[in-house]
Coordinates of C-alpha atoms and ligand atoms in Angstrom, one line a residue:
M1 CA -1.2 19.1 31.8
S2 CA -1.4 16.9 34.9
T3 CA 2.2 15.9 34.8
N4 CA 1.9 13.0 36.9
H5 CA 0.2 10.7 34.1
Y6 CA 2.7 12.0 31.5
N7 CA 5.7 11.7 33.8
S8 CA 5.0 8.1 34.6
L9 CA 4.0 7.3 31.2
V10 CA 7.3 8.7 29.6
E11 CA 9.4 7.0 32.6
K12 CA 7.6 3.7 31.9
I13 CA 8.5 4.2 27.9
K14 CA 12.1 5.0 28.6
N15 CA 12.8 2.2 31.1
R16 CA 11.0 -0.2 28.8
T17 CA 8.5 -1.4 31.3
A18 CA 5.3 0.1 29.4
H19 CA 3.1 -2.3 28.1
V20 CA 3.0 -1.8 24.5
G21 CA -0.2 -2.7 22.5
V22 CA -0.7 -2.9 18.8
V23 CA -4.0 -3.1 17.2
G24 CA -4.1 -4.6 13.5
L25 CA -1.6 -7.4 13.1
G26 CA -1.1 -6.8 9.2
Y27 CA 1.8 -5.8 7.0
V28 CA 2.0 -2.5 9.2
G29 CA 1.2 -3.8 12.7
L30 CA 3.1 -7.0 13.1
P31 CA 6.6 -5.5 11.9
L32 CA 6.0 -2.8 14.6
A33 CA 5.0 -5.1 17.2
V34 CA 8.2 -7.0 16.6
E35 CA 10.2 -3.8 16.7
F36 CA 9.2 -3.0 20.0
A37 CA 9.4 -6.6 21.4
K38 CA 12.9 -6.7 20.0
V39 CA 13.9 -3.4 22.3
G40 CA 12.5 -5.2 25.4
F41 CA 8.7 -4.0 25.6
T42 CA 6.3 -6.6 26.5
V43 CA 3.9 -6.3 23.5
T44 CA 0.4 -7.5 22.8
G45 CA -1.1 -7.5 19.5
I46 CA -4.9 -7.5 19.2
D47 CA -6.5 -8.3 15.8
V48 CA -10.0 -9.6 15.0
S49 CA -8.5 -12.7 13.1
E50 CA -8.3 -15.7 15.1
S51 CA -6.1 -17.1 12.7
K52 CA -3.5 -14.5 12.7
V53 CA -3.7 -14.5 16.5
N54 CA -3.2 -18.2 16.7
Q55 CA -0.3 -17.9 14.2
I56 CA 1.4 -15.4 16.2
N57 CA 1.1 -17.2 19.6
Q58 CA 2.3 -20.4 17.8
G59 CA 5.4 -18.4 16.7
V60 CA 4.5 -18.1 13.1
S61 CA 4.9 -15.2 11.0
Y62 CA 2.6 -14.7 7.8
I63 CA 4.2 -11.3 6.7
Q64 CA 6.8 -11.5 3.9
D65 CA 9.0 -9.0 5.5
V66 CA 8.7 -10.5 9.2
P67 CA 10.9 -13.7 9.8
T68 CA 9.1 -16.3 11.5
E69 CA 12.1 -17.2 13.5
E70 CA 12.0 -13.7 15.1
V71 CA 8.3 -14.2 16.0
A72 CA 9.0 -17.7 17.4
A73 CA 12.0 -16.2 19.5
L74 CA 9.8 -13.3 21.0
V75 CA 6.9 -15.3 21.8
Q76 CA 9.0 -17.8 23.5
A77 CA 10.6 -15.1 25.4
G78 CA 7.2 -13.8 26.6
R79 CA 8.0 -10.5 24.7
L80 CA 5.3 -11.2 22.2
K81 CA 1.7 -12.3 22.2
A82 CA -1.7 -11.8 20.4
T83 CA -5.3 -11.9 21.4
T84 CA -8.6 -11.0 19.9
D85 CA -10.1 -9.8 23.2
F86 CA -9.9 -5.7 23.6
A87 CA -10.0 -6.2 27.5
A88 CA -6.5 -6.5 27.4
V89 CA -6.1 -2.7 26.5
S90 CA -6.9 -2.0 30.2
G91 CA -3.4 -3.4 31.0
M92 CA -1.6 -1.3 28.3
D93 CA 0.2 1.9 28.7
T94 CA 0.8 2.5 24.8
I95 CA -1.5 1.3 21.8
N96 CA -0.8 1.6 18.1
I97 CA -3.9 1.4 15.8
A98 CA -2.9 -0.1 12.4
V99 CA -6.0 -1.3 10.9
P100 CA -7.2 -0.9 7.1
T101 CA -9.0 2.4 5.8
P102 CA -10.2 1.2 2.4
L103 CA -12.5 3.2 0.2
R104 CA -16.1 2.2 -0.6
K105 CA -17.4 1.7 -4.0
T106 CA -18.4 5.2 -3.9
K107 CA -14.9 6.4 -3.6
D108 CA -15.6 7.6 0.2
P109 CA -13.4 6.5 3.0
D110 CA -14.6 3.4 4.7
M111 CA -13.9 4.6 8.3
S112 CA -15.4 1.5 9.9
Y113 CA -12.3 -0.3 11.1
V114 CA -10.9 2.7 12.6
V115 CA -13.9 3.5 14.5
S116 CA -14.6 -0.2 15.6
A117 CA -11.0 -0.4 17.1
S118 CA -11.2 3.0 18.8
Q119 CA -14.5 2.5 20.4
S120 CA -13.3 -1.0 21.8
I121 CA -10.1 1.0 23.1
A122 CA -12.0 3.6 24.6
E123 CA -14.1 1.1 26.6
H124 CA -11.0 -0.2 28.1
A125 CA -8.8 3.1 28.3
R126 CA -7.7 4.3 31.7
P127 CA -5.3 7.4 32.5
G128 CA -2.0 7.3 31.4
L129 CA -2.7 5.6 28.1
L130 CA -1.1 6.7 24.8
I131 CA -2.9 6.1 21.7
I132 CA -1.4 6.4 18.2
L133 CA -3.5 6.1 15.1
E134 CA -1.0 4.8 12.2
S135 CA -3.9 4.0 9.4
T136 CA -3.8 6.5 6.5
T137 CA -7.0 8.5 6.4
Y138 CA -8.1 12.2 6.0
P139 CA -6.8 15.1 7.9
G140 CA -8.9 15.6 10.9
T141 CA -9.4 12.0 11.8
T142 CA -7.6 11.8 15.1
D143 CA -9.1 15.1 16.6
E144 CA -12.6 15.0 15.0
L145 CA -13.2 11.2 15.5
I146 CA -11.0 9.4 18.1
Q147 CA -10.3 12.2 20.5
P148 CA -14.4 12.6 21.3
M149 CA -14.5 8.9 21.9
I150 CA -11.8 8.9 24.3
E151 CA -13.0 12.2 25.9
A152 CA -16.5 10.8 26.0
K153 CA -15.0 8.3 28.7
G154 CA -14.1 11.4 31.0
L155 CA -10.6 11.1 29.8
K156 CA -8.8 14.4 29.0
V157 CA -6.5 14.0 26.0
G158 CA -3.0 15.8 26.6
E159 CA -3.8 15.5 30.5
D160 CA -5.4 12.0 31.4
V161 CA -4.3 10.2 28.0
F162 CA -2.0 11.0 25.1
L163 CA -3.4 10.8 21.5
C164 CA -1.2 11.1 18.1
F165 CA -1.2 10.3 14.4
S166 CA 1.9 8.8 12.9
P167 CA 1.8 7.6 9.2
E168 CA 2.7 4.4 8.5
R169 CA 5.4 4.2 5.5
V170 CA 5.7 0.5 5.3
D171 CA 6.6 -0.7 1.8
P172 CA 6.1 -4.4 1.5
G173 CA 9.2 -6.5 0.1
N174 CA 11.9 -3.4 0.2
P175 CA 15.1 -4.9 0.8
N176 CA 16.8 -1.4 2.0
F177 CA 13.9 0.1 4.3
Q178 CA 12.2 -1.8 6.8
T179 CA 10.1 -0.5 9.9
H180 CA 13.4 0.2 12.0
N181 CA 15.0 2.4 9.6
I182 CA 12.1 4.5 7.8
P183 CA 11.9 7.9 9.4
K184 CA 8.8 8.0 11.7
V185 CA 6.5 11.3 11.6
V186 CA 4.4 11.6 14.4
G187 CA 2.1 14.6 15.7
G188 CA 0.0 15.0 18.8
I189 CA -3.2 16.6 19.8
T190 CA -1.0 18.7 22.3
A191 CA 2.7 19.0 22.8
A192 CA 2.8 16.6 25.6
C193 CA 1.2 13.9 23.3
T194 CA 3.5 14.6 20.5
K195 CA 6.4 14.1 23.0
A196 CA 5.0 11.0 24.5
G197 CA 4.7 9.4 21.0
A198 CA 8.0 10.5 19.7
T199 CA 9.4 9.0 23.1
L200 CA 7.8 5.6 22.2
Y201 CA 9.1 5.5 18.7
Q202 CA 12.6 6.7 19.9
Q203 CA 13.0 3.5 21.8
A204 CA 12.9 1.1 18.6
L205 CA 13.2 3.3 15.6
E206 CA 16.2 5.0 14.1
T207 CA 14.7 8.2 13.2
V208 CA 11.7 10.1 14.6
V209 CA 10.4 13.1 13.1
P210 CA 7.9 15.1 15.4
V211 CA 5.4 17.6 14.1
S212 CA 3.0 20.2 15.5
S213 CA -0.1 18.3 15.2
T214 CA -2.2 15.2 14.3
R215 CA -3.4 17.1 11.1
V216 CA 0.0 18.0 9.8
A217 CA 0.9 14.0 10.3
E218 CA -2.3 12.9 8.5
M219 CA -1.5 15.2 5.8
V220 CA 2.1 14.4 5.5
K221 CA 1.1 11.0 4.4
L222 CA -1.5 12.0 2.0
L223 CA 1.2 14.4 0.4
E224 CA 3.6 11.5 -0.2
N225 CA 1.3 9.1 -1.8
T226 CA -0.6 11.8 -3.8
F227 CA 2.7 13.0 -5.2
R228 CA 3.2 9.4 -6.6
M229 CA -0.2 9.0 -8.0
I230 CA -0.2 12.3 -9.8
N231 CA 3.3 11.9 -11.2
I232 CA 2.3 8.4 -12.5
G233 CA -0.7 9.7 -14.0
M234 CA 1.4 12.5 -15.6
V235 CA 4.0 9.8 -17.3
N236 CA 0.7 7.7 -18.0
E237 CA -0.6 10.7 -20.3
L238 CA 2.8 11.2 -21.7
A239 CA 2.9 7.5 -22.7
M240 CA -0.5 8.1 -24.8
M241 CA 1.0 11.2 -26.2
C242 CA 4.3 9.5 -27.3
E243 CA 2.4 6.7 -28.9
R244 CA 0.6 9.4 -30.9
I245 CA 3.7 11.0 -32.3
N246 CA 5.6 7.9 -32.4
I247 CA 8.4 8.5 -29.7
N248 CA 9.6 5.6 -27.4
V249 CA 8.4 7.1 -23.9
W250 CA 10.8 4.7 -21.9
E251 CA 13.9 6.1 -23.8
V252 CA 12.7 9.5 -23.0
I253 CA 12.1 8.8 -19.3
D254 CA 15.5 7.1 -18.9
A255 CA 17.3 10.0 -20.5
A256 CA 15.5 12.3 -18.5
A257 CA 16.6 10.5 -15.3
T258 CA 20.1 11.2 -16.0
K259 CA 19.2 14.8 -14.8
P260 CA 21.2 14.7 -11.4
F261 CA 18.7 16.9 -9.7
G262 CA 15.1 18.4 -9.9
F263 CA 13.9 15.3 -11.6
M264 CA 12.4 11.8 -10.3
P265 CA 11.6 9.3 -12.8
F266 CA 8.0 7.5 -12.8
Y267 CA 7.0 4.9 -15.2
P268 CA 3.9 4.5 -17.4
G269 CA 2.2 1.2 -16.8
P270 CA -1.2 -0.6 -17.2
G271 CA -2.8 1.3 -14.4
L272 CA -2.7 2.0 -10.7
G273 CA -2.7 -0.9 -8.2
G274 CA -2.2 -1.4 -4.6
H275 CA -3.9 -0.6 -1.3
C276 CA -2.1 2.8 -1.0
I277 CA -1.7 4.7 -4.0
P278 CA -5.1 4.4 -5.7
I279 CA -6.8 5.0 -2.5
D280 CA -5.1 7.8 -0.2
P281 CA -5.5 10.5 -2.4
F282 CA -9.2 10.1 -2.4
Y283 CA -9.2 10.5 1.6
L284 CA -7.8 13.9 0.8
T285 CA -10.3 14.8 -2.0
W286 CA -12.9 13.9 0.3
K287 CA -12.1 16.0 3.0
T288 CA -11.2 18.9 0.8
K289 CA -14.7 18.7 -1.0
Q290 CA -16.4 18.9 2.4
A291 CA -14.2 22.4 2.9
G292 CA -15.3 23.5 -0.8
I293 CA -12.2 23.0 -2.6
E294 CA -11.9 20.8 -5.7
A295 CA -8.7 18.6 -5.9
R296 CA -8.6 19.2 -9.5
F297 CA -5.3 17.5 -10.2
I298 CA -5.9 14.5 -7.9
E299 CA -9.3 14.1 -10.0
L300 CA -7.5 14.3 -13.4
A301 CA -4.6 12.0 -12.4
G302 CA -7.4 9.3 -11.1
Y303 CA -9.1 9.7 -14.5
I304 CA -5.9 9.2 -16.4
N305 CA -4.7 6.3 -14.3
G306 CA -8.1 4.5 -14.4
S307 CA -8.2 4.7 -18.3
M308 CA -4.9 2.9 -18.6
P309 CA -6.6 -0.5 -18.5
H310 CA -8.6 0.5 -21.6
F311 CA -5.6 2.0 -23.2
V312 CA -3.9 -1.5 -23.0
V313 CA -6.8 -3.5 -24.2
D314 CA -7.1 -1.1 -27.1
K315 CA -3.5 -1.8 -27.8
V316 CA -3.9 -5.5 -27.8
Q317 CA -6.7 -5.4 -30.3
N318 CA -4.5 -3.2 -32.4
A319 CA -1.5 -5.7 -32.2
L320 CA -3.7 -8.8 -33.0
N321 CA -5.0 -6.7 -35.8
E322 CA -1.6 -6.1 -37.4
Q323 CA -1.4 -10.1 -37.6
C324 CA -5.0 -10.0 -39.2
K325 CA -6.8 -11.5 -35.9
P326 CA -9.9 -10.4 -34.4
L327 CA -9.7 -9.7 -30.7
K328 CA -12.8 -11.9 -30.2
G329 CA -12.0 -15.6 -30.1
S330 CA -8.2 -14.7 -29.6
N331 CA -6.3 -16.5 -27.1
V332 CA -4.6 -13.7 -24.8
H333 CA -2.4 -14.7 -22.2
I334 CA -1.4 -12.1 -19.4
L335 CA 2.1 -12.5 -17.9
G336 CA 1.8 -11.1 -14.3
V337 CA -1.0 -10.0 -12.4
A338 CA 0.1 -8.8 -9.0
Y339 CA -0.1 -5.0 -8.6
K340 CA 3.6 -4.5 -9.0
R341 CA 6.5 -6.9 -9.5
D342 CA 8.0 -9.3 -7.4
I343 CA 5.3 -9.5 -4.7
D344 CA 2.2 -11.7 -4.2
D345 CA -0.6 -9.0 -3.8
V346 CA -3.3 -8.5 -6.3
R347 CA -5.4 -5.7 -4.5
E348 CA -6.7 -3.0 -7.1
S349 CA -4.4 -4.7 -9.7
P350 CA -5.0 -3.3 -13.2
A351 CA -4.4 -6.9 -14.4
L352 CA -7.8 -7.8 -13.2
D353 CA -9.5 -5.0 -14.9
I354 CA -7.4 -5.8 -18.1
M355 CA -8.5 -9.2 -17.9
H356 CA -12.2 -8.3 -17.5
L357 CA -12.3 -5.9 -20.4
L358 CA -10.7 -8.4 -22.7
T359 CA -13.2 -11.2 -21.7
R360 CA -16.1 -8.7 -22.4
R361 CA -14.6 -8.0 -25.9
G362 CA -14.4 -11.8 -26.5
A363 CA -10.8 -12.8 -26.0
V364 CA -10.3 -16.1 -24.4
V365 CA -8.1 -14.8 -21.5
T366 CA -5.5 -17.0 -19.3
Y367 CA -2.7 -15.9 -16.9
S368 CA 0.6 -16.8 -15.4
D369 CA 2.0 -15.2 -12.3
P370 CA 4.6 -17.1 -10.2
Y371 CA 3.6 -15.4 -7.1
I372 CA -0.3 -15.5 -7.6
P373 CA -1.6 -19.3 -8.1
S374 CA -5.4 -18.2 -8.5
I375 CA -7.5 -15.2 -8.8
D376 CA -11.0 -14.5 -9.2
V377 CA -12.0 -12.1 -12.0
E378 CA -15.5 -10.5 -11.6
G379 CA -16.6 -14.0 -10.0
V380 CA -14.6 -16.2 -12.8
K381 CA -11.8 -18.2 -11.2
H382 CA -8.5 -18.2 -12.9
Q383 CA -5.3 -20.5 -12.3
S384 CA -1.9 -19.4 -13.0
L385 CA -0.9 -21.6 -16.0
P386 CA 2.7 -22.9 -16.6
I387 CA 4.3 -20.0 -18.5
D388 CA 6.1 -21.8 -21.6
A389 CA 3.0 -23.7 -22.8
A390 CA 0.6 -20.8 -22.5
V391 CA 2.9 -18.5 -24.3
A392 CA 3.8 -20.8 -27.0
S393 CA -0.2 -21.4 -27.6
S394 CA -1.7 -17.9 -27.1
D395 CA -2.5 -15.4 -30.0
C396 CA -0.9 -12.7 -27.9
V397 CA 1.0 -12.3 -24.7
V398 CA 0.5 -9.0 -22.5
I399 CA 3.2 -8.5 -19.8
I400 CA 1.2 -6.5 -17.1
T401 CA 3.5 -7.1 -14.0
D402 CA 7.4 -7.7 -14.8
H403 CA 8.4 -10.1 -12.0
K404 CA 12.2 -10.3 -12.2
Q405 CA 12.3 -14.3 -12.3
V406 CA 10.4 -14.7 -15.5
D407 CA 12.5 -15.9 -18.5
Y408 CA 11.8 -13.0 -20.9
A409 CA 14.3 -14.4 -23.8
S410 CA 12.2 -17.4 -23.7
V411 CA 9.0 -15.5 -24.0
V412 CA 10.1 -13.5 -26.9
E413 CA 11.4 -16.5 -28.6
H414 CA 8.2 -18.5 -28.3
A415 CA 5.4 -15.9 -28.4
R416 CA 3.6 -15.1 -31.7
L417 CA 2.9 -11.5 -30.6
I418 CA 3.8 -9.4 -27.3
V419 CA 2.4 -6.3 -25.9
D420 CA 4.7 -5.2 -23.1
T421 CA 3.1 -2.5 -20.8
R422 CA 6.2 -2.5 -18.5
N423 CA 9.2 -2.2 -20.6
A424 CA 10.3 -5.6 -19.5
L425 CA 11.5 -6.4 -23.0
K426 CA 13.8 -3.5 -23.1
K427 CA 16.8 -5.5 -24.3
F428 CA 14.8 -7.1 -27.2
S429 CA 13.7 -5.5 -30.6
D430 CA 11.3 -7.6 -32.6
P431 CA 8.4 -6.4 -34.8
K432 CA 6.0 -8.6 -32.7
I433 CA 6.7 -6.8 -29.7
F434 CA 4.3 -3.6 -29.2
R435 CA 5.2 -1.3 -26.4
L436 CA 3.2 1.1 -24.0
Ligands
LIG501 N1 3.4 2.5 -10.7 C1 3.7 3.0 -12.0 N2 4.7 3.6 -12.2 C2 5.6 4.2 -11.3 C3 5.3 3.7 -10.0 C4 4.1 2.9 -9.6 O1 2.6 2.7 -12.8 O2 6.4 4.9 -11.5 C5 2.4 1.7 -10.3 C6 2.7 0.4 -9.7 O3 2.8 -0.7 -10.8 C7 1.5 -0.1 -8.8 C8 1.0 1.4 -8.2 O4 1.4 2.3 -9.1 O5 0.5 -0.6 -9.4 C9 1.6 1.5 -6.8 O6 3.0 1.4 -6.9 P1 4.0 1.9 -5.7 O7 5.5 1.6 -6.1 O8 3.5 3.3 -5.4 O9 3.8 0.7 -4.7 P2 3.1 0.8 -3.4 O10 1.5 0.8 -3.8 O11 3.2 -0.7 -2.8 O12 3.4 2.1 -2.6 C10 4.1 1.9 -1.3 C11 3.7 3.1 -0.7 N3 4.3 3.0 0.5 C12 3.5 3.4 1.5 O13 2.3 3.9 1.5 C13 4.1 3.3 3.0 C14 4.6 4.3 -1.4 O14 4.5 5.5 -0.4 C15 6.0 4.1 -1.7 O15 6.6 5.1 -2.3 C16 5.9 2.9 -2.5 O16 5.2 1.7 -1.8 C17 7.3 2.5 -3.0 O17 8.1 3.5 -3.1 O18 7.4 1.2 -3.3

């Protein structure tokens, strides 16, 4: 290991004179950039979005968990700025990459954002640079995809430059855990890489967890989110079983959750939304399939979670049937379309599938969501309606996302029929309420 690059890099990190770069200024990158700037680093964010870059340079935050006052103060102090130009990389000592890793329609990983960012970084990289990928991805990405791009420029990883993977664990809207106090796993291509990456995070974050390689770090993230996806699939299957044998699955889970060890409650729902849980496990299955291993647990959980929208639509049809109403022609009003409660994100939300399926079966579908003013369902635009009037005039209200701020007592009072997929009406008992 040529220690001079390593030693000077670690020195600059420890005395905070290192110039920190963050590529991708979304819900992961912007909070990270702010944390590094808050402890004294000079931080340059790079994003392809002119709008994001301009907002940051004007001292404005567009991320729910990052106060605008913080961005304004750091920009004012010259600690934080943003650009769309990757040439800025040539002046950087460290770079964190936090760009999207979505799935294609074919459920294959879409690595285009990571490849594009890595190529741009490689073009401007110089000796002494630390590069850390944070985007959730399949095990092997850092060493198989990024390392060759960097070394093709004549820069030896572990000697001239240092390369790590560190899974992002940002949980938007979480009041207790934010970037600074979420333990940070980091693994490098070499021991020197791991040490350099850990030293960087130790300047700004409370807990750093070094691991032996980039592949271990990549797999840690996939285990965390696959664990959730499979357990959600299991309770969704339990909900379907309990319906058949007439047991209240919510009561079962609440009672099981009293076990003080060896159990962690998950809850049934209308399906799996968000940009992590429905997606991350398929980065793992894509890779393991290449290695000739079938990830049957993940496939099965994916099938069950994917069937929940149909299960909910059948439940709506059966509930209307109890009131001698066909689904076709009935007014069905959806309460809550965000992918989970109290946030304003509809990505992969099961509400969109459910609205589409209901429409296909002839229902007249409307929605209300205090966080989501409008949505597009398969090309059809919907506006969020005022709740009271919509609930009173619909044949069936379907609670898909249980935002806390909704007045559920009023919903129970004024609705003719309710299908509750989130146990939001736990405190109410009324024959017009049908629960998952
Ligand atoms: N869901 C259920 N039942 C559950 C839990 C979730 O149906 O018991 C549904 C939600 O409604 C949602 C989807 O699953 O549609 C995903 O929910 P989530 O609670 O996992 O929330 P996410 O997608 O925001 O996941 C993020 C993840 N954070 C990162 O990847 C950094 C996840 O690892 C966190 O554990 C999760 O937040 C969290 O705990 O809030």
